[in-house]
Amino acid sequence: QVQLVESGGGLVQAGGSLRLSCAASGRTFSNYVMGWFRQAPGKEREFVAAISWSFGNTYYGDSVKGRFTISRDNAKNTVYLQMNNLKPEDTAVYYCAARVTGRNYEYWGQGTQVTVSS
């Protein structure tokens, strides 16, 4: 079982930055992919970014390209999401997730709130 715990959320003004962290524990393999998702009230869950543990290949949702950066520290089993030039529409609960290559995301963190004021 893989356990994921997010941290780093908070309140920030538009144009500001935040860095989210996702600490993973339990069994994590080199073929895992770590992802960030977000969900705003009344909206569907949205893919934000993902990174592979083995090679660090990254993927981004269209709405955050050029502003957000996902990274990992394999030694610490931690994934980060650097969020720059935040906009009010980025306001959401952000979730860390994990999956095995070729499978759906099956492990999820509890979420951390990000609120961007105008």
mmCIF file of C-alpha atoms in Angstrom:
data_model
loop_
_atom_site.group_PDB
_atom_site.id
_atom_site.type_symbol
_atom_site.label_atom_id
_atom_site.label_comp_id
_atom_site.label_asym_id
_atom_site.label_seq_id
_atom_site.Cartn_x
_atom_site.Cartn_y
_atom_site.Cartn_z
ATOM 1 C CA GLN A 1 0.000 0.000 0.000
ATOM 2 C CA VAL A 2 1.193 3.512 -0.851
ATOM 3 C CA GLN A 3 0.290 6.411 1.417
ATOM 4 C CA LEU A 4 0.387 9.989 0.152
ATOM 5 C CA VAL A 5 0.301 13.159 2.249
ATOM 6 C CA GLU A 6 0.088 16.625 0.681
ATOM 7 C CA SER A 7 1.194 19.867 2.282
ATOM 8 C CA GLY A 8 2.001 23.444 1.326
ATOM 9 C CA GLY A 9 -1.408 24.793 0.427
ATOM 10 C CA GLY A 10 -2.617 28.170 1.578
ATOM 11 C CA LEU A 11 -3.866 31.601 0.606
ATOM 12 C CA VAL A 12 -1.927 33.660 -1.909
ATOM 13 C CA GLN A 13 -2.595 36.740 -4.018
ATOM 14 C CA ALA A 14 -2.879 36.531 -7.778
ATOM 15 C CA GLY A 15 0.559 36.507 -9.359
ATOM 16 C CA GLY A 16 2.126 34.855 -6.345
ATOM 17 C CA SER A 17 3.682 31.431 -5.919
ATOM 18 C CA LEU A 18 3.252 28.323 -3.800
ATOM 19 C CA ARG A 19 5.046 25.001 -3.628
ATOM 20 C CA LEU A 20 3.087 21.888 -2.777
ATOM 21 C CA SER A 21 4.726 18.750 -1.431
ATOM 22 C CA CYS A 22 3.583 15.147 -1.557
ATOM 23 C CA ALA A 23 5.323 12.713 0.769
ATOM 24 C CA ALA A 24 4.973 9.070 -0.228
ATOM 25 C CA SER A 25 5.412 6.122 2.094
ATOM 26 C CA GLY A 26 5.034 2.392 1.734
ATOM 27 C CA ARG A 27 6.010 0.497 -1.373
ATOM 28 C CA THR A 28 7.013 2.718 -4.261
ATOM 29 C CA PHE A 29 8.462 1.187 -7.393
ATOM 30 C CA SER A 30 10.414 2.592 -10.295
ATOM 31 C CA ASN A 31 7.491 2.001 -12.637
ATOM 32 C CA TYR A 32 5.182 4.320 -10.683
ATOM 33 C CA VAL A 33 3.871 7.612 -11.984
ATOM 34 C CA MET A 34 3.072 10.437 -9.567
ATOM 35 C CA GLY A 35 0.458 13.003 -10.430
ATOM 36 C CA TRP A 36 -1.247 16.144 -9.207
ATOM 37 C CA PHE A 37 -4.960 16.758 -9.680
ATOM 38 C CA ARG A 38 -7.231 19.530 -8.531
ATOM 39 C CA GLN A 39 -10.923 19.997 -7.968
ATOM 40 C CA ALA A 40 -12.782 23.259 -7.494
ATOM 41 C CA PRO A 41 -16.265 23.404 -5.934
ATOM 42 C CA GLY A 42 -18.898 22.273 -8.409
ATOM 43 C CA LYS A 43 -16.332 21.270 -11.017
ATOM 44 C CA GLU A 44 -14.890 17.997 -12.240
ATOM 45 C CA ARG A 45 -11.510 16.737 -11.146
ATOM 46 C CA GLU A 46 -8.806 18.158 -13.401
ATOM 47 C CA PHE A 47 -5.396 16.751 -14.285
ATOM 48 C CA VAL A 48 -2.591 19.158 -13.402
ATOM 49 C CA ALA A 49 0.758 17.417 -13.835
ATOM 50 C CA ALA A 50 2.538 14.067 -13.605
ATOM 51 C CA ILE A 51 6.071 12.731 -13.373
ATOM 52 C CA SER A 52 7.588 9.276 -13.710
ATOM 53 C CA TRP A 53 9.827 8.094 -10.883
ATOM 54 C CA SER A 54 12.372 6.356 -13.096
ATOM 55 C CA PHE A 55 13.269 9.034 -15.627
ATOM 56 C CA GLY A 56 11.512 12.175 -14.479
ATOM 57 C CA ASN A 57 9.390 12.499 -17.606
ATOM 58 C CA THR A 58 6.824 15.227 -17.028
ATOM 59 C CA TYR A 59 3.332 15.924 -18.313
ATOM 60 C CA TYR A 60 1.129 18.976 -17.800
ATOM 61 C CA GLY A 61 -2.461 19.942 -18.214
ATOM 62 C CA ASP A 62 -3.099 22.700 -20.731
ATOM 63 C CA SER A 63 -4.347 25.132 -18.102
ATOM 64 C CA VAL A 64 -1.058 25.145 -16.159
ATOM 65 C CA LYS A 65 1.592 24.783 -18.867
ATOM 66 C CA GLY A 66 4.302 27.395 -18.495
ATOM 67 C CA ARG A 67 3.290 28.246 -14.932
ATOM 68 C CA PHE A 68 3.532 25.027 -12.906
ATOM 69 C CA THR A 69 6.495 22.666 -12.578
ATOM 70 C CA ILE A 70 6.412 19.152 -11.170
ATOM 71 C CA SER A 71 9.564 17.597 -9.747
ATOM 72 C CA ARG A 72 10.643 14.740 -7.516
ATOM 73 C CA ASP A 73 13.252 13.839 -4.937
ATOM 74 C CA ASN A 74 13.594 10.068 -5.120
ATOM 75 C CA ALA A 75 15.760 9.878 -2.000
ATOM 76 C CA LYS A 76 13.003 11.549 0.022
ATOM 77 C CA ASN A 77 10.109 9.872 -1.794
ATOM 78 C CA THR A 78 8.640 13.312 -2.278
ATOM 79 C CA VAL A 79 6.996 14.994 -5.251
ATOM 80 C CA TYR A 80 6.672 18.756 -5.558
ATOM 81 C CA LEU A 81 4.448 21.087 -7.503
ATOM 82 C CA GLN A 82 5.881 24.568 -7.948
ATOM 83 C CA MET A 83 3.064 26.936 -8.846
ATOM 84 C CA ASN A 84 4.001 30.348 -10.230
ATOM 85 C CA ASN A 85 1.921 33.245 -11.509
ATOM 86 C CA LEU A 86 -1.115 31.907 -9.724
ATOM 87 C CA LYS A 87 -4.541 32.970 -10.907
ATOM 88 C CA PRO A 88 -7.895 33.001 -9.114
ATOM 89 C CA GLU A 89 -9.037 30.145 -11.345
ATOM 90 C CA ASP A 90 -6.284 27.996 -9.814
ATOM 91 C CA THR A 91 -8.255 27.961 -6.563
ATOM 92 C CA ALA A 92 -9.038 24.334 -5.743
ATOM 93 C CA VAL A 93 -8.223 21.406 -3.533
ATOM 94 C CA TYR A 94 -5.044 19.846 -4.887
ATOM 95 C CA TYR A 95 -4.545 16.095 -4.624
ATOM 96 C CA CYS A 96 -1.449 13.982 -5.014
ATOM 97 C CA ALA A 97 -1.953 10.618 -6.693
ATOM 98 C CA ALA A 98 0.042 7.592 -7.793
ATOM 99 C CA ARG A 99 -0.372 4.851 -10.350
ATOM 100 C CA VAL A 100 1.529 1.992 -11.889
ATOM 101 C CA THR A 101 2.440 2.492 -15.534
ATOM 102 C CA GLY A 102 -0.426 1.221 -17.638
ATOM 103 C CA ARG A 103 -3.009 1.482 -14.853
ATOM 104 C CA ASN A 104 -5.382 4.106 -13.514
ATOM 105 C CA TYR A 105 -4.484 6.259 -10.532
ATOM 106 C CA GLU A 106 -5.283 4.166 -7.488
ATOM 107 C CA TYR A 107 -3.580 5.918 -4.564
ATOM 108 C CA TRP A 108 -4.680 9.365 -3.419
ATOM 109 C CA GLY A 109 -3.726 11.846 -0.745
ATOM 110 C CA GLN A 110 -6.144 13.781 1.442
ATOM 111 C CA GLY A 111 -5.789 17.020 -0.500
ATOM 112 C CA THR A 112 -4.554 20.496 0.343
ATOM 113 C CA GLN A 113 -6.473 23.724 -0.238
ATOM 114 C CA VAL A 114 -5.037 26.399 -2.505
ATOM 115 C CA THR A 115 -6.863 29.729 -2.588
ATOM 116 C CA VAL A 116 -5.802 32.542 -4.905
ATOM 117 C CA SER A 117 -7.294 35.962 -4.243
ATOM 118 C CA SER A 118 -7.790 38.691 -6.843
#
